[in-house]
Coordinates of C-alpha atoms in Angstrom, one line a residue:
Chain A
M279 CA 4.3 -29.0 2.2
S280 CA 2.6 -32.3 1.1
E281 CA -0.5 -31.0 3.1
A282 CA -3.0 -28.6 1.0
G283 CA -2.7 -25.3 2.5
I284 CA -5.9 -23.6 4.3
V285 CA -7.6 -20.9 2.6
G286 CA -8.9 -18.5 5.0
G287 CA -8.9 -18.0 8.9
I288 CA -7.2 -21.1 11.0
P289 CA -9.4 -22.2 13.7
G290 CA -8.4 -21.0 16.8
V291 CA -6.1 -18.4 15.5
P292 CA -7.7 -14.9 16.0
P293 CA -6.6 -11.8 14.4
G294 CA -4.0 -10.4 17.1
R295 CA -2.6 -13.7 17.8
L296 CA 1.3 -13.2 18.4
F297 CA 4.0 -15.6 17.3
D298 CA 7.8 -15.6 18.4
D299 CA 9.4 -16.3 15.1
R300 CA 8.5 -17.8 11.6
D301 CA 8.7 -21.4 12.9
A302 CA 5.8 -20.6 15.3
L303 CA 3.9 -19.5 12.1
I304 CA 4.7 -22.6 10.0
A305 CA 3.9 -24.9 13.1
A306 CA 0.5 -23.0 13.5
K307 CA -0.1 -23.6 9.6
V308 CA -0.8 -19.6 9.4
H309 CA 2.4 -19.1 7.1
R310 CA 4.2 -22.1 6.0
N311 CA 7.1 -20.7 4.1
K312 CA 10.2 -19.8 6.0
Q313 CA 12.1 -18.1 3.1
Y314 CA 9.6 -16.1 1.2
G315 CA 7.0 -13.5 1.9
I316 CA 4.2 -15.4 0.3
D317 CA 2.8 -18.8 1.1
F318 CA 1.9 -20.3 -1.9
D319 CA -0.2 -23.6 -1.9
G320 CA 0.8 -25.7 -5.1
R321 CA -2.2 -27.8 -5.0
S322 CA -4.8 -25.2 -5.1
G323 CA -2.6 -22.6 -7.0
L324 CA -3.4 -20.0 -4.6
A325 CA -1.5 -17.9 -2.2
T326 CA -3.0 -18.2 1.1
A327 CA -0.7 -15.9 3.5
I328 CA 1.8 -13.0 3.4
V329 CA 4.4 -11.7 5.7
L330 CA 5.2 -8.2 5.9
S331 CA 8.6 -7.7 7.1
G332 CA 12.3 -6.5 6.4
G333 CA 10.9 -3.0 5.5
Y334 CA 11.3 -3.4 1.6
A335 CA 10.9 0.4 0.3
D336 CA 8.5 -1.2 -2.1
D337 CA 5.7 -2.0 0.1
K338 CA 3.4 0.5 1.8
D339 CA 1.5 -0.6 4.5
Y340 CA -1.4 1.8 5.6
G341 CA -3.0 -0.9 7.9
D342 CA -6.4 -1.6 6.1
R343 CA -4.8 -1.3 2.8
I344 CA -1.2 -2.9 1.7
L345 CA 0.4 -1.8 -1.4
Y346 CA 2.7 -4.9 -1.9
T347 CA 5.4 -6.2 -4.2
G348 CA 5.8 -9.7 -5.4
E349 CA 8.8 -12.1 -4.3
R350 CA 12.1 -12.7 -5.9
G351 CA 14.2 -10.7 -8.2
R352 CA 15.8 -8.8 -5.4
D353 CA 19.2 -8.9 -3.6
P354 CA 18.4 -10.1 -0.4
R355 CA 21.3 -7.9 1.3
T356 CA 20.4 -4.4 -0.6
G357 CA 16.7 -4.9 -1.3
R358 CA 17.4 -3.6 -4.5
H359 CA 15.9 -5.4 -7.8
V360 CA 18.4 -7.1 -10.0
K361 CA 16.2 -9.1 -12.1
D362 CA 12.5 -9.1 -13.6
Q363 CA 10.0 -10.8 -11.2
T364 CA 8.0 -13.2 -12.9
W365 CA 4.3 -14.4 -12.5
T366 CA 5.0 -17.9 -11.2
L367 CA 4.9 -19.6 -7.8
G368 CA 3.7 -16.9 -5.1
N369 CA 3.3 -14.2 -7.3
Q370 CA 1.0 -16.2 -9.7
G371 CA -0.7 -17.6 -6.4
L372 CA -1.7 -14.0 -5.2
R373 CA -3.0 -13.3 -9.0
R374 CA -5.1 -16.3 -8.6
A375 CA -6.4 -15.0 -5.2
H376 CA -7.2 -11.9 -7.0
L377 CA -8.9 -13.8 -9.9
E378 CA -11.0 -15.8 -7.4
G379 CA -11.8 -13.4 -4.8
S380 CA -9.8 -15.7 -2.1
P381 CA -8.8 -14.4 1.1
V382 CA -5.3 -14.0 2.1
R383 CA -4.0 -14.1 5.6
V384 CA -1.6 -11.0 6.4
V385 CA 1.0 -11.3 9.0
R386 CA 3.1 -8.5 10.2
G387 CA 6.7 -8.8 11.6
A388 CA 8.4 -6.4 14.0
N389 CA 10.9 -5.2 11.4
G390 CA 8.3 -4.1 9.0
N391 CA 7.2 -0.5 8.3
G392 CA 3.7 0.2 9.2
P393 CA 1.6 2.4 11.4
D394 CA 1.0 -0.7 13.7
L395 CA 3.4 -3.3 14.3
P396 CA 4.0 -6.1 16.9
E397 CA 6.6 -5.1 19.3
S398 CA 8.5 -8.2 18.7
G399 CA 8.3 -11.4 16.4
Y400 CA 5.1 -11.7 14.3
R401 CA 1.3 -11.1 14.7
Y402 CA -1.4 -12.5 12.5
D403 CA -3.7 -9.8 11.4
G404 CA -6.5 -11.2 9.8
L405 CA -7.9 -11.6 6.2
Y406 CA -7.5 -9.4 3.3
L407 CA -8.8 -9.7 -0.3
V408 CA -6.2 -8.7 -3.2
T409 CA -8.2 -6.0 -5.0
E410 CA -5.6 -5.0 -7.5
C411 CA -3.1 -6.9 -9.5
S412 CA -0.7 -4.9 -11.8
E413 CA 2.9 -4.6 -13.3
G414 CA 5.5 -2.1 -12.5
E415 CA 9.2 -1.2 -13.1
R416 CA 11.7 -0.6 -10.2
D417 CA 15.5 -0.3 -10.6
G418 CA 15.0 -0.9 -14.2
F419 CA 13.3 -4.5 -13.8
R420 CA 9.5 -6.0 -13.9
I421 CA 7.7 -6.5 -10.6
C422 CA 4.6 -7.8 -9.7
Q423 CA 2.2 -5.4 -7.8
F424 CA -0.7 -6.1 -5.6
T425 CA -3.1 -4.1 -3.6
L426 CA -4.7 -5.8 -0.6
E427 CA -7.7 -4.7 1.7
L428 CA -8.9 -5.9 5.1
L429 CA -11.9 -7.8 4.8
P430 CA -14.7 -6.6 7.4
S431 CA -14.5 -9.0 10.3
N432 CA -18.0 -10.4 9.7
E433 CA -17.3 -11.6 6.2
V434 CA -14.1 -13.3 7.4
S435 CA -13.9 -17.3 6.8
V436 CA -13.5 -19.2 10.2
G437 CA -11.6 -22.1 8.6
P438 CA -12.1 -25.2 6.2
G439 CA -15.2 -27.3 6.3
L440 CA -17.3 -24.4 7.4
A441 CA -17.9 -22.8 4.0
E442 CA -21.6 -21.9 4.9
L443 CA -20.3 -19.4 7.3
E444 CA -18.9 -17.2 4.7
G445 CA -22.0 -16.7 2.5
G446 CA -24.0 -14.5 4.4
T447 CA -27.0 -16.7 5.8
R448 CA -25.5 -16.7 9.2
Y449 CA -25.2 -12.8 9.1
P450 CA -28.8 -11.9 8.6
G451 CA -28.1 -8.4 9.5
R452 CA -25.7 -7.8 6.9
R453 CA -25.7 -9.0 3.0
T454 CA -22.3 -9.9 1.7
T455 CA -21.3 -8.1 -1.6
S456 CA -19.9 -11.5 -2.6
S457 CA -22.6 -12.9 -4.7
S458 CA -24.8 -9.7 -5.5
R459 CA -24.3 -8.3 -8.6
I460 CA -26.3 -5.0 -8.1
V461 CA -23.8 -2.6 -7.5
R462 CA -24.1 1.0 -6.9
D463 CA -23.1 3.0 -9.6
A464 CA -21.8 7.0 -9.3
K465 CA -23.8 9.6 -11.3
I466 CA -20.8 9.9 -13.6
A467 CA -21.3 6.3 -14.8
R468 CA -25.0 6.3 -14.8
D469 CA -24.8 9.4 -17.2
V470 CA -22.1 7.6 -19.5
K471 CA -24.0 4.6 -19.4
R472 CA -27.3 6.4 -20.6
R473 CA -25.3 8.3 -23.4
H474 CA -24.4 5.1 -25.0
D475 CA -27.8 3.7 -24.3
F476 CA -26.4 0.7 -22.2
T477 CA -24.6 -0.4 -25.4
C478 CA -21.1 -2.3 -24.7
Q479 CA -18.3 0.0 -26.3
I480 CA -16.2 -3.2 -26.9
C481 CA -18.5 -5.8 -28.2
G482 CA -21.8 -3.8 -29.0
I483 CA -24.2 -6.1 -27.1
R484 CA -27.2 -4.4 -25.0
L485 CA -28.0 -6.7 -22.4
E486 CA -32.0 -6.3 -22.0
V487 CA -33.7 -7.4 -19.1
P488 CA -37.1 -6.5 -17.7
G489 CA -37.7 -3.0 -17.2
G490 CA -35.0 -1.9 -19.3
A491 CA -31.3 -2.6 -20.2
I492 CA -27.9 -3.0 -18.1
A493 CA -24.4 -1.7 -18.5
E494 CA -21.4 -1.1 -16.1
G495 CA -19.2 2.0 -15.8
A496 CA -15.8 0.7 -16.4
H497 CA -12.6 2.9 -15.3
I498 CA -9.7 2.9 -17.8
R499 CA -7.1 4.2 -15.3
P500 CA -8.3 2.5 -12.0
L501 CA -9.5 4.8 -9.1
G502 CA -7.7 4.4 -5.7
L503 CA -4.3 4.6 -3.9
R504 CA -2.1 2.8 -6.2
H505 CA -3.4 4.0 -9.6
A506 CA -5.3 6.9 -8.7
G507 CA -7.3 7.4 -11.9
P508 CA -9.5 10.3 -12.1
D509 CA -13.3 10.0 -12.0
V510 CA -14.1 11.8 -15.1
P511 CA -16.3 10.7 -18.0
S512 CA -13.3 10.5 -20.2
N513 CA -11.7 8.0 -17.8
L514 CA -14.8 5.7 -18.1
L515 CA -16.1 3.2 -20.7
C516 CA -19.6 1.7 -20.9
L517 CA -19.1 -1.9 -20.9
C518 CA -21.0 -5.2 -20.6
P519 CA -20.2 -7.2 -17.5
N520 CA -17.9 -9.6 -19.3
D521 CA -15.9 -7.0 -21.1
H522 CA -15.7 -5.1 -17.9
A523 CA -14.2 -8.1 -16.3
L524 CA -11.7 -8.9 -19.2
F525 CA -10.7 -5.2 -19.4
D526 CA -10.4 -4.8 -15.6
H527 CA -8.1 -8.1 -15.5
G528 CA -6.0 -6.9 -18.4
A529 CA -7.3 -9.5 -20.9
L530 CA -8.0 -6.8 -23.4
W531 CA -6.2 -3.4 -24.0
I532 CA -7.1 -0.6 -26.4
D533 CA -4.4 1.6 -28.5
E534 CA -4.5 5.4 -29.4
S535 CA -6.4 4.7 -32.5
L536 CA -9.2 3.1 -30.3
T537 CA -8.4 -0.6 -31.6
I538 CA -9.1 -3.5 -29.3
W539 CA -6.6 -6.4 -28.8
V540 CA -6.5 -9.4 -27.1
S541 CA -3.4 -9.6 -24.6
A542 CA -2.8 -13.3 -25.0
T543 CA -3.0 -13.6 -28.6
G544 CA -1.8 -10.2 -29.7
E545 CA -4.7 -10.0 -32.1
P546 CA -6.8 -7.0 -32.8
I547 CA -10.8 -7.8 -32.5
G548 CA -12.3 -4.5 -33.5
T549 CA -12.5 -0.9 -32.7
L550 CA -14.1 0.8 -29.6
R551 CA -17.4 2.2 -30.1
T552 CA -17.6 5.7 -29.4
V553 CA -20.6 8.1 -29.3
A554 CA -20.7 12.2 -29.6
G555 CA -20.0 13.9 -26.4
H556 CA -18.1 11.2 -24.6
A557 CA -14.5 11.8 -25.5
I558 CA -11.8 8.8 -24.5
D559 CA -8.5 9.8 -22.3
L560 CA -5.8 8.2 -24.5
D561 CA -3.4 8.6 -21.5
A562 CA -5.3 6.5 -19.5
L563 CA -5.8 3.6 -22.0
A564 CA -1.9 3.9 -22.2
Y565 CA -1.7 3.7 -18.3
H566 CA -4.1 0.9 -18.6
R567 CA -2.0 -1.3 -21.3
D568 CA 1.3 -0.7 -19.3
Q569 CA 0.2 -1.4 -16.0
I570 CA -2.7 -3.5 -15.7
V571 CA -2.1 -5.8 -18.8
T572 CA 0.2 -8.5 -17.1
G573 CA 2.5 -10.8 -18.7
P574 CA 1.8 -14.4 -19.1
Chain B
M725 CA -43.6 18.4 -12.5
S726 CA -42.2 20.2 -15.4
E727 CA -38.8 20.2 -13.7
A728 CA -36.4 17.2 -13.8
G729 CA -36.3 15.3 -10.3
I730 CA -32.9 15.5 -8.3
V731 CA -31.5 12.2 -8.3
G732 CA -29.5 11.7 -5.0
G733 CA -29.2 14.1 -1.9
I734 CA -30.9 17.5 -2.1
P735 CA -28.2 20.4 -1.3
G736 CA -28.7 21.8 2.1
V737 CA -31.0 18.8 3.4
P738 CA -29.0 16.7 5.7
P739 CA -30.2 13.4 6.9
G740 CA -32.4 13.9 9.9
R741 CA -34.0 17.1 8.6
L742 CA -37.7 17.3 9.8
F743 CA -40.5 18.5 7.7
D744 CA -44.0 19.4 8.8
D745 CA -46.3 18.1 5.9
R746 CA -45.8 16.7 2.4
D747 CA -46.4 20.1 0.9
A748 CA -42.9 20.8 2.9
L749 CA -41.5 18.0 1.2
I750 CA -42.7 19.0 -2.0
A751 CA -41.2 22.5 -1.5
A752 CA -37.7 21.4 -0.6
K753 CA -37.9 18.9 -3.7
V754 CA -37.2 16.0 -1.4
H755 CA -40.2 14.2 -2.3
R756 CA -42.4 15.8 -5.1
N757 CA -45.7 13.6 -4.9
K758 CA -48.4 14.4 -2.5
Q759 CA -50.5 11.6 -3.3
Y760 CA -48.4 8.5 -3.8
G761 CA -45.4 7.0 -1.8
I762 CA -43.0 7.0 -4.8
D763 CA -41.6 10.3 -6.3
F764 CA -41.3 9.4 -9.9
D765 CA -39.3 11.5 -12.6
G766 CA -40.8 11.0 -15.9
R767 CA -38.0 12.5 -17.6
S768 CA -35.2 10.2 -16.3
G769 CA -37.7 7.2 -15.7
L770 CA -36.1 7.1 -12.1
A771 CA -37.9 7.0 -9.0
T772 CA -35.9 9.5 -6.9
A773 CA -37.6 9.1 -3.4
I774 CA -40.3 7.0 -1.4
V775 CA -42.3 8.1 1.7
L776 CA -42.7 5.5 4.4
S777 CA -46.1 6.3 6.0
G778 CA -49.5 4.7 6.6
G779 CA -48.3 1.8 8.2
Y780 CA -49.0 -0.8 5.4
A781 CA -48.6 -4.3 6.6
D782 CA -46.8 -5.2 3.2
D783 CA -43.7 -3.0 4.3
K784 CA -41.0 -4.0 6.7
D785 CA -38.9 -1.1 8.1
Y786 CA -35.7 -2.3 9.5
G787 CA -34.0 1.1 9.8
D788 CA -31.0 0.3 7.3
R789 CA -33.0 -2.2 5.3
I790 CA -36.5 -1.7 4.0
L791 CA -38.9 -4.3 2.3
Y792 CA -41.1 -2.1 0.3
T793 CA -44.3 -3.0 -1.8
G794 CA -45.1 -0.7 -4.8
E795 CA -47.9 1.7 -5.3
R796 CA -51.4 1.5 -6.6
G797 CA -53.8 -1.3 -6.5
R798 CA -54.5 -1.1 -3.0
D799 CA -57.9 0.2 -1.3
P800 CA -56.9 3.4 0.4
R801 CA -59.5 2.9 3.2
T802 CA -58.5 -0.8 3.9
G803 CA -55.0 -1.2 2.8
R804 CA -56.1 -4.6 1.2
H805 CA -55.0 -5.2 -2.5
V806 CA -57.9 -5.1 -5.0
K807 CA -56.1 -5.3 -8.1
D808 CA -52.7 -6.3 -9.7
Q809 CA -49.7 -3.7 -9.4
T810 CA -48.1 -2.9 -12.7
W811 CA -44.5 -2.1 -13.5
T812 CA -45.4 1.3 -14.6
L813 CA -44.7 4.7 -13.2
G814 CA -43.3 4.4 -9.7
N815 CA -42.9 0.8 -9.8
Q816 CA -41.1 1.1 -13.0
G817 CA -39.2 4.0 -11.8
L818 CA -38.0 2.0 -8.5
R819 CA -37.1 -1.0 -10.8
R820 CA -35.0 1.5 -13.1
A821 CA -33.1 2.5 -10.0
H822 CA -32.3 -0.8 -9.4
L823 CA -31.1 -1.6 -12.8
E824 CA -29.0 1.9 -12.8
G825 CA -27.5 1.7 -9.2
S826 CA -29.3 5.0 -8.7
P827 CA -29.9 6.2 -5.2
V828 CA -33.5 6.7 -3.7
R829 CA -34.3 9.3 -1.0
V830 CA -36.2 7.6 2.0
V831 CA -38.6 9.9 4.1
R832 CA -40.4 8.3 7.0
G833 CA -43.5 9.5 8.5
A834 CA -44.5 9.7 12.0
N835 CA -47.2 6.9 11.3
G836 CA -45.1 4.5 9.6
N837 CA -44.0 1.2 11.2
G838 CA -40.6 1.1 12.0
P839 CA -37.9 1.0 14.9
D840 CA -37.2 4.9 14.5
L841 CA -39.8 7.3 13.3
P842 CA -40.4 11.2 13.6
E843 CA -42.6 12.0 16.5
S844 CA -44.6 14.2 14.1
G845 CA -44.5 15.0 10.6
Y846 CA -41.8 13.8 8.2
R847 CA -38.2 13.1 8.4
Y848 CA -35.5 12.9 5.8
D849 CA -33.2 9.9 6.3
G850 CA -30.7 9.4 3.7
L851 CA -30.1 7.6 0.4
Y852 CA -30.8 4.3 -0.3
L853 CA -30.0 1.6 -3.0
V854 CA -32.6 -0.5 -4.4
T855 CA -30.9 -4.0 -4.0
E856 CA -33.7 -6.4 -5.0
C857 CA -36.7 -6.2 -7.2
S858 CA -39.4 -9.0 -7.5
E859 CA -43.0 -10.2 -7.8
G860 CA -45.3 -11.3 -5.3
E861 CA -48.5 -12.1 -4.4
R862 CA -51.0 -10.4 -1.9
D863 CA -54.6 -11.0 -1.2
G864 CA -54.5 -12.6 -4.8
F865 CA -53.1 -9.9 -6.9
R866 CA -49.7 -9.4 -7.9
I867 CA -47.3 -7.0 -6.1
C868 CA -44.4 -5.3 -7.2
Q869 CA -41.6 -5.8 -4.2
F870 CA -38.4 -4.0 -3.6
T871 CA -35.7 -4.2 -1.0
L872 CA -33.7 -0.8 -0.2
E873 CA -30.5 -0.7 1.8
L874 CA -29.1 2.5 3.4
L875 CA -25.9 3.5 1.5
P876 CA -22.7 4.4 3.9
S877 CA -22.7 8.0 4.3
N878 CA -19.4 8.6 2.6
E879 CA -20.6 7.0 -0.4
V880 CA -23.5 9.5 -0.9
S881 CA -24.4 11.9 -3.6
V882 CA -24.6 15.5 -2.5
G883 CA -26.4 16.7 -5.2
P884 CA -26.5 17.6 -8.8
G885 CA -23.2 18.9 -10.5
L886 CA -21.1 17.3 -8.0
A887 CA -20.7 13.9 -9.6
E888 CA -17.1 13.7 -8.9
L889 CA -18.0 13.7 -5.2
E890 CA -19.7 10.2 -5.5
G891 CA -17.0 8.4 -7.3
G892 CA -14.4 7.7 -4.8
T893 CA -11.3 10.1 -5.5
R894 CA -12.3 12.4 -2.6
Y895 CA -12.5 9.5 -0.3
P896 CA -8.8 7.9 -0.6
G897 CA -9.3 6.1 2.6
R898 CA -12.1 4.2 0.9
R899 CA -12.8 2.5 -2.4
T900 CA -16.3 2.5 -3.2
T901 CA -17.4 -0.7 -4.9
S902 CA -19.6 0.9 -7.6
S903 CA -17.0 0.5 -10.3
S904 CA -14.7 -2.2 -9.1
R905 CA -15.4 -5.8 -10.4
I906 CA -13.2 -7.4 -8.1
V907 CA -15.5 -9.1 -5.5
R908 CA -14.8 -11.4 -2.7
D909 CA -16.4 -14.8 -3.4
A910 CA -17.3 -17.2 -0.4
K911 CA -15.4 -20.5 -0.5
I912 CA -18.5 -22.2 -1.5
A913 CA -18.6 -20.1 -4.6
R914 CA -15.1 -20.8 -5.3
D915 CA -15.4 -24.5 -5.0
V916 CA -18.5 -24.5 -7.6
K917 CA -16.4 -22.5 -10.0
R918 CA -13.5 -24.6 -10.0
R919 CA -15.7 -27.7 -10.3
H920 CA -16.8 -26.0 -13.6
D921 CA -13.5 -25.0 -14.5
F922 CA -14.9 -21.3 -14.8
T923 CA -17.1 -22.2 -17.6
C924 CA -20.4 -20.8 -17.7
Q925 CA -23.4 -23.1 -17.3
I926 CA -25.6 -21.0 -19.4
C927 CA -23.8 -19.9 -22.6
G928 CA -20.3 -22.2 -22.1
I929 CA -18.0 -19.2 -22.4
R930 CA -14.8 -19.5 -20.1
L931 CA -13.4 -15.9 -19.9
E932 CA -9.5 -16.1 -19.9
V933 CA -7.6 -13.6 -18.6
P934 CA -3.8 -13.1 -17.6
G935 CA -3.2 -15.9 -14.9
G936 CA -6.1 -18.0 -15.5
A937 CA -10.0 -17.6 -16.1
I938 CA -13.0 -16.1 -14.4
A939 CA -16.4 -16.8 -13.5
E940 CA -19.0 -15.7 -11.0
G941 CA -20.8 -17.8 -8.3
A942 CA -24.7 -16.9 -8.8
H943 CA -27.2 -17.6 -6.3
I944 CA -30.6 -19.3 -7.7
R945 CA -32.6 -18.2 -4.9
P946 CA -31.1 -15.0 -3.6
L947 CA -29.6 -14.8 0.1
G948 CA -30.8 -12.2 2.2
L949 CA -33.7 -11.1 4.4
R950 CA -36.6 -11.2 1.6
H951 CA -35.6 -14.2 -0.4
A952 CA -33.8 -16.1 2.2
G953 CA -32.3 -18.6 -0.1
P954 CA -29.8 -21.3 1.3
D955 CA -26.1 -20.8 0.9
V956 CA -25.4 -24.5 -0.6
P957 CA -23.9 -25.5 -3.7
S958 CA -27.2 -26.7 -5.1
N959 CA -28.5 -23.0 -4.9
L960 CA -25.4 -21.8 -6.7
L961 CA -24.6 -21.6 -10.5
C962 CA -21.3 -20.9 -12.0
L963 CA -21.9 -18.1 -14.5
C964 CA -20.1 -15.4 -16.8
P965 CA -20.7 -11.7 -15.4
N966 CA -23.0 -11.5 -18.2
D967 CA -25.4 -14.2 -17.6
H968 CA -25.0 -13.8 -13.8
A969 CA -26.5 -10.3 -14.4
L970 CA -29.3 -11.5 -16.7
F971 CA -30.1 -14.3 -14.2
D972 CA -30.3 -12.0 -11.3
H973 CA -32.2 -9.5 -13.1
G974 CA -34.9 -12.3 -14.5
A975 CA -34.1 -12.0 -18.2
L976 CA -33.5 -15.6 -18.1
W977 CA -35.1 -18.4 -16.4
I978 CA -34.6 -22.4 -16.2
D979 CA -37.2 -25.1 -16.1
E980 CA -37.1 -28.3 -14.0
S981 CA -35.7 -30.2 -17.1
L982 CA -32.7 -27.5 -17.1
T983 CA -34.1 -25.9 -20.4
I984 CA -33.0 -22.0 -20.2
W985 CA -35.8 -19.6 -21.6
V986 CA -35.7 -15.9 -22.4
S987 CA -38.3 -14.0 -20.3
A988 CA -39.0 -11.5 -22.9
T989 CA -39.5 -13.6 -25.9
G990 CA -40.7 -17.0 -24.2
E991 CA -38.4 -18.8 -26.3
P992 CA -35.7 -21.6 -25.0
I993 CA -32.2 -20.9 -25.9
G994 CA -30.6 -24.0 -24.8
T995 CA -29.7 -26.4 -21.7
L996 CA -28.1 -25.6 -18.6
R997 CA -24.4 -27.3 -18.6
T998 CA -23.9 -29.6 -15.5
V999 CA -21.0 -31.6 -13.9
A1000 CA -20.8 -34.7 -11.8
G1001 CA -20.9 -33.7 -8.4
H1002 CA -22.9 -30.5 -8.4
A1003 CA -26.6 -31.1 -8.5
I1004 CA -28.9 -28.1 -9.0
D1005 CA -31.9 -27.3 -6.7
L1006 CA -35.0 -27.4 -8.7
D1007 CA -37.4 -25.9 -6.1
A1008 CA -34.7 -22.8 -5.9
L1009 CA -35.2 -22.8 -9.8
A1010 CA -39.1 -22.5 -9.5
Y1011 CA -38.8 -19.8 -6.9
H1012 CA -36.5 -18.0 -9.2
R1013 CA -38.9 -18.1 -11.9
D1014 CA -42.0 -17.3 -9.7
Q1015 CA -40.4 -14.1 -8.1
I1016 CA -37.5 -12.9 -9.6
V1017 CA -38.6 -13.0 -13.1
T1018 CA -40.9 -9.8 -13.3
G1019 CA -43.5 -8.9 -16.1
P1020 CA -43.0 -6.5 -18.7

């Protein structure tokens, strides 16, 4: 693996392409690791591809969404966890792909569990985005957990050296969301933000812009398939974009007395600001601390 | 207009519903202003609906995307601009809808310009998001400009009191992007962020999270139909999410000597941080200052 791994699509390898075995995947540079599920590129620090095969009960393949458990820590004969997974190598590579918004190639093997598998061998199934990264426990050991979601085909990279194809100018009919900070917020989030007058509950900043002020509605326990948090005001915080990002990535957590802690240092930095009429769900805060705050 | 306007869909009024005239739109609460194109709700400060009719040359209707010019300042007989438009009333309401991510009902009239118009009267065509807000000049006068984009139907509000329908838990097959801060970044943005080691070029902060650090790639001259900025490194900045939001909303601008100015106060706050190998497009900075920074 002296050569840097390719991030994104491999030129000449469209989704749906079949491969006889893992040697063929390696030769095509689609997935260059024969032993592990995650192809980790040491040079960039990014995971570039995963293989879904072997039918680990930890993994759930819904087609366009995948709940994926990290590598190592399992007994290869039984599939049971026999030691903690660590945030190193492939697991850390997937976490960095999550942090950088970097796409991951997904390959499905005939012996996987899922709604649409190849009849034999392996099939390259396109580019996915790591949309969640969290910690869980299985058989008494720590596991690294990821959610991957299929990227729309018109936002898909077509290979190295063609970066300009990814950005949107080639697709005038569609704006990618990648670089736009204008997001739609649901009514419930708009209501919470207004109640706090767009003031961040963590740092107290109120970002003033022409025409008003801006803030973001941040879910404490995330919505979606894996975490299934409720979309109610008590599961929302009004945060500035920076603290929203820090909170979502587990750099900060909040205890039951609403003290705010920095995960990396273990030091408190203040108390969550509250307003009358907007209660905070303490169970959601505990969930966030236990599952979203990942180890070093 | 003593009653508060409804934000989002009107219960019982599906997209495609036809109306004979503007009185019928008012009776159904779809668009409650008979004179102007923008239905502005004074209580919330939000624009809740627009009517596309009259065929102003300023407006471009592409169906799922609309380039829309604000209200007032035009001679109603000729359609020519005869004075500056101001960021008040309906124009300010659309700007606030942009800031808050609040949906806007779109109504098309038979006498509009567009690819799909009703044969007579008016048609309610669903909810749009205000994705851009900028200033321009026409006939020598200032105009307020907006881009609206059709919301996917499964993210569409169905009326007041049903806020939970907007958030995503009802749609387990699809995550809305509204509250997730995990966005995909194109390769070009990832490269710029890495070159700056995820340090904000405006404030110098480096947001550390478990597994690394995070930043965002911010386009100086926006991509897309209206602004058509290029997706090249010199049109990108590496910014923290807060400064990305402030810059995109025109709260900050940067001059040709790379001094950073606060729009509201007219005061400088520092100099843009640069690194070797990442040149900044000064024309793009001038475009941002002239078009994206809107007046008070």
